[in-house]
XYZ file of C-alpha atoms in Angstrom:
414
model
C 11.507 -2.246 93.847
C 11.832 -1.496 97.488
C 14.655 -0.013 98.487
C 17.745 -2.292 99.722
C 20.772 -0.932 101.053
C 23.108 -3.764 100.518
C 21.755 -3.447 96.492
C 21.662 -0.125 95.423
C 25.503 1.603 94.640
C 24.999 4.711 96.605
C 27.196 8.071 97.027
C 30.651 7.578 97.881
C 28.874 4.934 100.500
C 29.053 1.265 100.472
C 25.498 -0.565 99.210
C 25.301 -2.587 102.536
C 25.829 0.189 104.903
C 24.332 0.144 108.257
C 24.336 2.958 110.727
C 25.986 2.390 114.190
C 23.683 2.118 116.981
C 25.582 4.348 119.789
C 24.339 2.375 122.805
C 26.129 4.232 126.177
C 29.330 1.905 128.275
C 28.490 2.151 131.459
C 30.241 4.370 133.322
C 34.096 4.073 133.777
C 36.339 5.906 136.777
C 37.800 8.542 135.042
C 42.108 9.067 135.418
C 43.870 12.312 136.823
C 44.498 13.442 133.219
C 40.514 13.614 132.291
C 38.668 14.740 135.572
C 36.610 17.009 132.861
C 34.891 13.982 131.379
C 31.550 15.268 130.909
C 29.696 12.077 132.000
C 26.279 10.079 131.327
C 24.564 10.593 134.359
C 26.233 14.748 134.481
C 25.021 15.818 130.978
C 21.954 18.163 131.237
C 19.443 16.672 129.752
C 17.137 20.715 129.403
C 13.602 20.827 128.857
C 11.626 19.874 126.553
C 8.112 21.354 125.323
C 5.784 19.531 123.260
C 3.646 22.598 121.382
C -0.836 22.024 122.164
C -0.994 21.607 117.874
C 2.691 18.784 117.617
C 0.031 16.823 114.941
C 0.064 19.374 112.266
C 4.061 19.837 112.797
C 5.054 17.005 109.822
C 8.973 17.380 108.985
C 9.106 16.044 105.878
C 12.233 13.704 105.339
C 13.856 11.935 102.189
C 14.856 8.480 102.507
C 18.986 8.403 101.987
C 20.111 5.618 99.103
C 21.034 3.628 102.600
C 17.492 3.922 104.011
C 18.032 6.042 106.505
C 15.353 9.377 107.387
C 17.205 12.726 106.646
C 16.010 16.132 107.869
C 16.721 20.016 108.549
C 15.973 21.037 111.858
C 17.412 23.599 113.957
C 20.423 24.067 116.513
C 20.982 27.158 118.495
C 18.594 29.250 115.579
C 20.431 27.507 113.552
C 19.195 25.017 110.453
C 21.535 21.940 110.662
C 20.623 18.134 108.400
C 19.644 15.346 111.022
C 18.985 11.339 110.610
C 16.848 10.522 112.852
C 17.705 7.483 114.915
C 16.702 5.384 118.139
C 19.816 3.676 118.306
C 21.956 6.212 119.601
C 21.635 6.832 123.367
C 21.757 10.562 122.984
C 22.504 12.335 120.075
C 24.776 13.318 118.263
C 26.551 16.722 116.541
C 29.711 15.857 113.637
C 32.913 16.785 114.809
C 33.220 18.888 111.259
C 30.200 21.058 111.713
C 30.001 24.041 111.807
C 28.174 23.980 115.185
C 30.794 22.270 117.295
C 33.354 24.260 115.429
C 31.443 27.267 117.545
C 30.660 25.672 120.784
C 32.762 24.311 123.591
C 33.427 21.205 123.578
C 34.230 18.996 126.976
C 35.870 15.553 126.350
C 32.642 13.173 126.841
C 34.318 9.775 127.518
C 33.877 6.950 124.716
C 30.085 5.188 123.611
C 30.268 1.249 121.140
C 29.618 1.851 117.640
C 29.531 -0.790 114.791
C 32.934 -1.702 113.957
C 34.762 -0.995 117.525
C 34.629 2.099 120.628
C 34.590 6.054 120.134
C 35.448 8.988 121.974
C 32.761 11.213 122.361
C 32.299 14.942 123.545
C 29.874 16.645 125.128
C 28.712 20.070 123.343
C 26.119 22.556 126.047
C 23.373 24.294 123.771
C 20.659 26.833 123.768
C 18.320 25.945 121.922
C 16.911 23.006 119.360
C 13.869 22.818 117.735
C 12.575 19.584 116.169
C 8.662 19.481 114.625
C 6.550 20.198 117.109
C 8.984 19.654 120.122
C 11.144 22.377 121.591
C 14.126 22.192 123.883
C 16.135 25.149 125.833
C 19.243 23.892 127.490
C 20.775 20.288 126.872
C 23.449 19.596 125.378
C 24.938 17.074 122.409
C 27.600 14.801 122.163
C 30.089 15.198 119.838
C 32.046 12.772 117.372
C 33.538 11.746 113.736
C 30.300 11.326 111.278
C 31.122 10.014 107.790
C 29.210 9.780 105.551
C 29.539 6.491 105.412
C 28.202 5.873 108.403
C 24.979 8.075 107.186
C 24.324 6.952 104.309
C 24.776 9.925 101.422
C 27.743 11.552 99.497
C 27.198 14.174 101.407
C 27.414 14.189 105.250
C 24.920 15.142 107.850
C 25.453 17.828 111.059
C 23.105 15.753 113.744
C 22.532 12.179 114.177
C 18.896 12.527 116.312
C 18.614 9.935 119.258
C 16.524 8.624 122.389
C 16.848 11.091 124.598
C 15.383 13.338 122.183
C 12.475 11.202 120.845
C 11.998 8.950 123.734
C 9.083 11.121 126.168
C 7.348 11.261 122.685
C 5.583 8.888 120.413
C 7.447 9.237 116.881
C 4.879 8.623 113.395
C 7.092 7.250 110.694
C 5.028 8.006 107.226
C 7.499 6.904 104.906
C 5.113 5.887 102.217
C 4.768 10.312 102.599
C 7.942 10.727 103.041
C 7.514 12.848 106.006
C 7.386 12.166 110.604
C 6.495 14.022 113.601
C 6.458 14.259 117.103
C 3.233 13.577 119.390
C 1.668 13.069 123.134
C 2.942 9.266 123.524
C -0.225 7.139 124.209
C -1.635 8.909 121.540
C -2.462 6.158 118.531
C -3.483 8.282 114.847
C -3.954 4.773 113.276
C -3.988 1.223 113.132
C -1.555 -1.238 113.200
C 0.060 -4.409 114.225
C 2.076 -3.045 117.823
C 4.458 -5.363 119.229
C 6.153 -4.538 122.143
C 8.823 -1.181 122.878
C 10.497 -0.195 126.064
C 13.169 2.054 126.447
C 16.802 -0.110 128.009
C 18.814 1.430 131.425
C 21.111 0.216 130.746
C 22.159 0.990 126.636
C 19.323 3.967 126.718
C 18.154 2.308 123.152
C 15.116 1.926 121.872
C 14.634 -2.472 121.975
C 11.495 -4.721 121.689
C 11.589 -8.625 120.948
C 11.896 -10.248 117.121
C 10.687 -14.124 116.274
C 13.085 -15.501 113.871
C 12.254 -19.415 113.081
C 12.295 -21.514 115.911
C 14.242 -18.763 118.748
C 12.394 -16.021 120.438
C 14.930 -12.895 120.537
C 15.587 -10.506 122.729
C 16.779 -7.279 123.636
C 16.742 -6.525 120.251
C 17.801 -2.694 118.669
C 14.817 -1.178 117.223
C 17.340 1.274 115.475
C 15.856 4.072 113.007
C 19.383 4.785 111.560
C 20.737 1.268 110.851
C 19.726 0.789 106.814
C 19.459 -2.502 107.009
C 16.801 -4.559 108.052
C 17.652 -7.125 110.412
C 20.936 -7.737 112.278
C 21.489 -11.318 114.808
C 24.481 -12.605 116.163
C 25.195 -15.323 115.291
C 23.857 -17.202 118.456
C 20.853 -15.844 118.078
C 20.828 -17.503 114.281
C 21.527 -21.123 115.598
C 18.970 -20.505 117.596
C 15.878 -20.008 115.400
C 17.721 -23.310 113.560
C 18.224 -21.183 109.706
C 21.254 -23.124 108.772
C 20.809 -24.213 106.291
C 19.530 -21.520 104.416
C 22.516 -19.792 101.624
C 24.282 -16.841 102.639
C 26.678 -14.566 101.170
C 28.388 -11.788 102.268
C 28.252 -8.268 103.129
C 30.005 -5.722 104.159
C 28.177 -2.294 106.064
C 30.676 0.937 107.233
C 29.291 2.666 111.521
C 30.769 5.041 113.069
C 34.098 3.090 114.128
C 34.816 1.400 111.381
C 33.323 -1.200 108.351
C 31.886 -4.803 109.127
C 31.242 -7.796 107.173
C 28.572 -10.006 107.978
C 26.540 -12.657 106.481
C 23.346 -12.779 104.339
C 20.529 -14.477 104.220
C 16.971 -14.384 103.120
C 14.762 -15.702 106.597
C 11.064 -16.750 104.837
C 8.931 -14.978 108.014
C 9.946 -13.091 110.775
C 7.414 -11.901 113.699
C 7.686 -9.113 115.243
C 4.185 -8.844 117.903
C 0.842 -9.414 115.867
C 3.220 -8.947 113.048
C 4.732 -11.371 110.919
C 6.595 -10.382 107.811
C 7.938 -12.484 104.428
C 11.188 -12.566 102.944
C 13.051 -10.971 105.101
C 17.026 -9.694 105.036
C 18.925 -11.061 107.828
C 22.016 -9.967 108.478
C 24.769 -12.208 111.216
C 27.154 -10.937 112.969
C 29.940 -12.240 113.799
C 31.555 -13.832 117.223
C 31.723 -10.522 119.146
C 30.310 -7.748 116.491
C 28.018 -5.187 117.946
C 25.333 -6.868 119.052
C 26.629 -9.815 121.271
C 29.658 -6.543 122.765
C 26.547 -4.764 124.486
C 24.354 -6.797 125.727
C 21.445 -8.382 122.368
C 20.763 -10.334 119.903
C 20.625 -8.121 117.136
C 18.996 -5.286 115.487
C 15.577 -3.926 112.823
C 15.978 -1.325 111.462
C 14.680 1.782 108.878
C 15.267 -1.668 105.830
C 12.247 -3.296 107.715
C 10.123 -0.138 108.845
C 10.039 1.191 105.666
C 7.764 -1.210 104.102
C 5.596 0.332 106.692
C 3.817 3.330 109.149
C 5.672 2.765 112.238
C 4.638 4.284 115.823
C 6.954 4.499 118.691
C 5.829 4.665 121.570
C 8.534 3.710 124.192
C 6.373 5.552 127.071
C 2.994 3.325 126.065
C 5.238 0.060 125.533
C 4.637 -0.904 121.673
C 5.094 -0.350 118.865
C 2.701 0.106 115.788
C 2.364 -0.723 112.125
C 0.262 -1.013 109.144
C 1.628 -2.461 106.440
C 2.725 -0.093 103.495
C 2.830 0.108 99.475
C 6.059 -1.850 99.879
C 5.232 -4.481 103.040
C 4.925 -7.900 101.156
C 7.481 -7.292 97.860
C 9.723 -10.101 97.905
C 13.584 -8.747 98.991
C 15.999 -7.550 96.229
C 18.402 -9.716 95.940
C 21.582 -9.010 94.004
C 22.610 -11.172 91.053
C 25.683 -10.325 90.686
C 27.455 -10.428 94.039
C 28.692 -6.816 93.389
C 28.796 -3.909 96.497
C 29.077 -0.598 95.158
C 29.779 2.451 96.465
C 29.812 5.760 93.436
C 31.900 8.863 92.860
C 31.108 11.078 89.960
C 31.936 9.041 86.543
C 32.615 5.615 87.896
C 31.530 2.842 90.467
C 34.082 1.684 92.480
C 33.845 -1.432 93.586
C 33.277 -1.985 98.153
C 32.792 -5.762 99.003
C 32.450 -9.164 96.289
C 29.886 -10.742 97.392
C 31.275 -14.808 98.976
C 30.172 -17.312 96.467
C 28.414 -14.943 93.861
C 29.087 -14.502 90.193
C 31.701 -11.169 90.692
C 33.140 -13.767 93.499
C 33.228 -17.053 90.703
C 35.874 -14.097 88.125
C 37.776 -12.540 89.749
C 36.961 -9.213 90.864
C 37.873 -7.682 93.933
C 37.596 -5.204 96.508
C 38.970 -1.699 94.773
C 38.528 -2.610 90.558
C 36.009 0.584 89.115
C 34.007 0.072 86.857
C 33.385 2.842 84.074
C 30.510 1.849 81.858
C 27.888 -0.898 81.982
C 26.401 -2.643 79.179
C 28.478 0.199 77.128
C 26.023 3.036 78.632
C 29.261 5.164 81.062
C 27.537 5.980 84.171
C 25.770 8.797 84.849
C 25.878 11.750 87.735
C 22.752 10.592 88.031
C 23.362 7.219 87.927
C 21.821 6.333 92.179
C 18.684 7.149 91.173
C 18.422 5.504 87.098
C 16.821 2.642 86.361
C 20.184 1.877 84.940
C 20.988 1.649 88.825
C 18.954 -2.139 88.286
C 21.734 -3.915 86.755
C 22.605 -5.453 89.675
C 20.058 -7.687 90.773
C 18.662 -8.809 87.385
C 16.974 -11.395 85.775
C 19.517 -14.736 86.910
C 21.175 -16.480 83.566
C 21.425 -13.122 81.574
C 24.547 -11.528 81.258
C 26.105 -7.520 81.440
C 29.508 -6.886 80.156
C 30.830 -4.474 82.676
C 33.752 -2.106 81.260
C 36.617 -1.118 83.464
C 38.435 1.800 83.889
C 41.393 1.215 82.097
C 39.312 -0.152 79.263
C 39.046 -3.438 79.816
C 35.116 -5.139 79.124
C 34.446 -8.205 81.617
C 31.409 -10.640 81.321
C 28.472 -11.596 84.468
C 25.927 -14.095 84.133
C 23.417 -12.910 86.483
C 22.571 -15.651 89.174
C 20.337 -16.669 92.309
C 23.210 -17.505 94.865
C 21.634 -16.911 98.649
């Protein structure tokens, strides 16, 4: 079964988590008390070098339960954990990382994120190494980076963003769980092509998507967003797909939670590629995408179906089908989005119109056993976790942690 973050219960994390694209706001006049704020235009970009053997320097990664690409790299000679995030305009260091504690962090203004605005700092760095890419000088933005926003039980140190990635081609081999940075213009594999640019306004990767009757543009291409496709309400209406059944899903960004409608679109078009059975989230009015002036986002929940080459310097992305490219989108048949901590599951969201909604489940309810089996410590990776997508019409008995047995009859509801 392909990974789908709104279906897989995650360690301490919503099963529907959305990673937050972090797009810089236009520079604002600083009040007198903030004259030392390091504005985006004043940040030292550093000097980057791509090694002659960069193509051989693959970086292994883990795909987190939230569909993020998690790996290791080094900053100032220290190993850090990181997530690949083309929806972040400036590489972001977690405020509670040991590196931030050691460095000199200055105010850096504000940035837009899912859930609202976040205050950021700016910290200079000496050296940075990522596969075949190295950088001398430069710096990183600094902000709170909770595990809820990064798709795993354990928080990471860093989100690697556009400022480090966009000067080169990014080759992500999801099936082999590895990626590399290579010279722009190279084409190491063939596949369907689609346009790709870095927008001067938002400084993130952007493309266009065909959905129903609409061509949606611009759309952020965001490897840090665990969802498949997210669109604004205006874009959803333009697509003329409002007759499709919808439910709800919740996600967490850097600035907090967001509840969206959720549907499965028959097809979506990305350049010369037509994908089938695509999970689509529809943001509420004034949601993140609308607030930063885009029609939506393409996330890792979609991209992971393919081997992907992102090369904004050459103006293109390339997608070659992977083993799960044509698999139908998995759908919840119980309507519970769950987090897992130790020996229990916690309800983080009850999907509208699902069996759980109709039988009185609520956010905060806890589950300690499924069909008589206690929740194991390896629950997320165990076959037991598939109970949320069981066959419609079948029943499951859930024992709450206060000792009650509650029966759900699975159903297809969106």
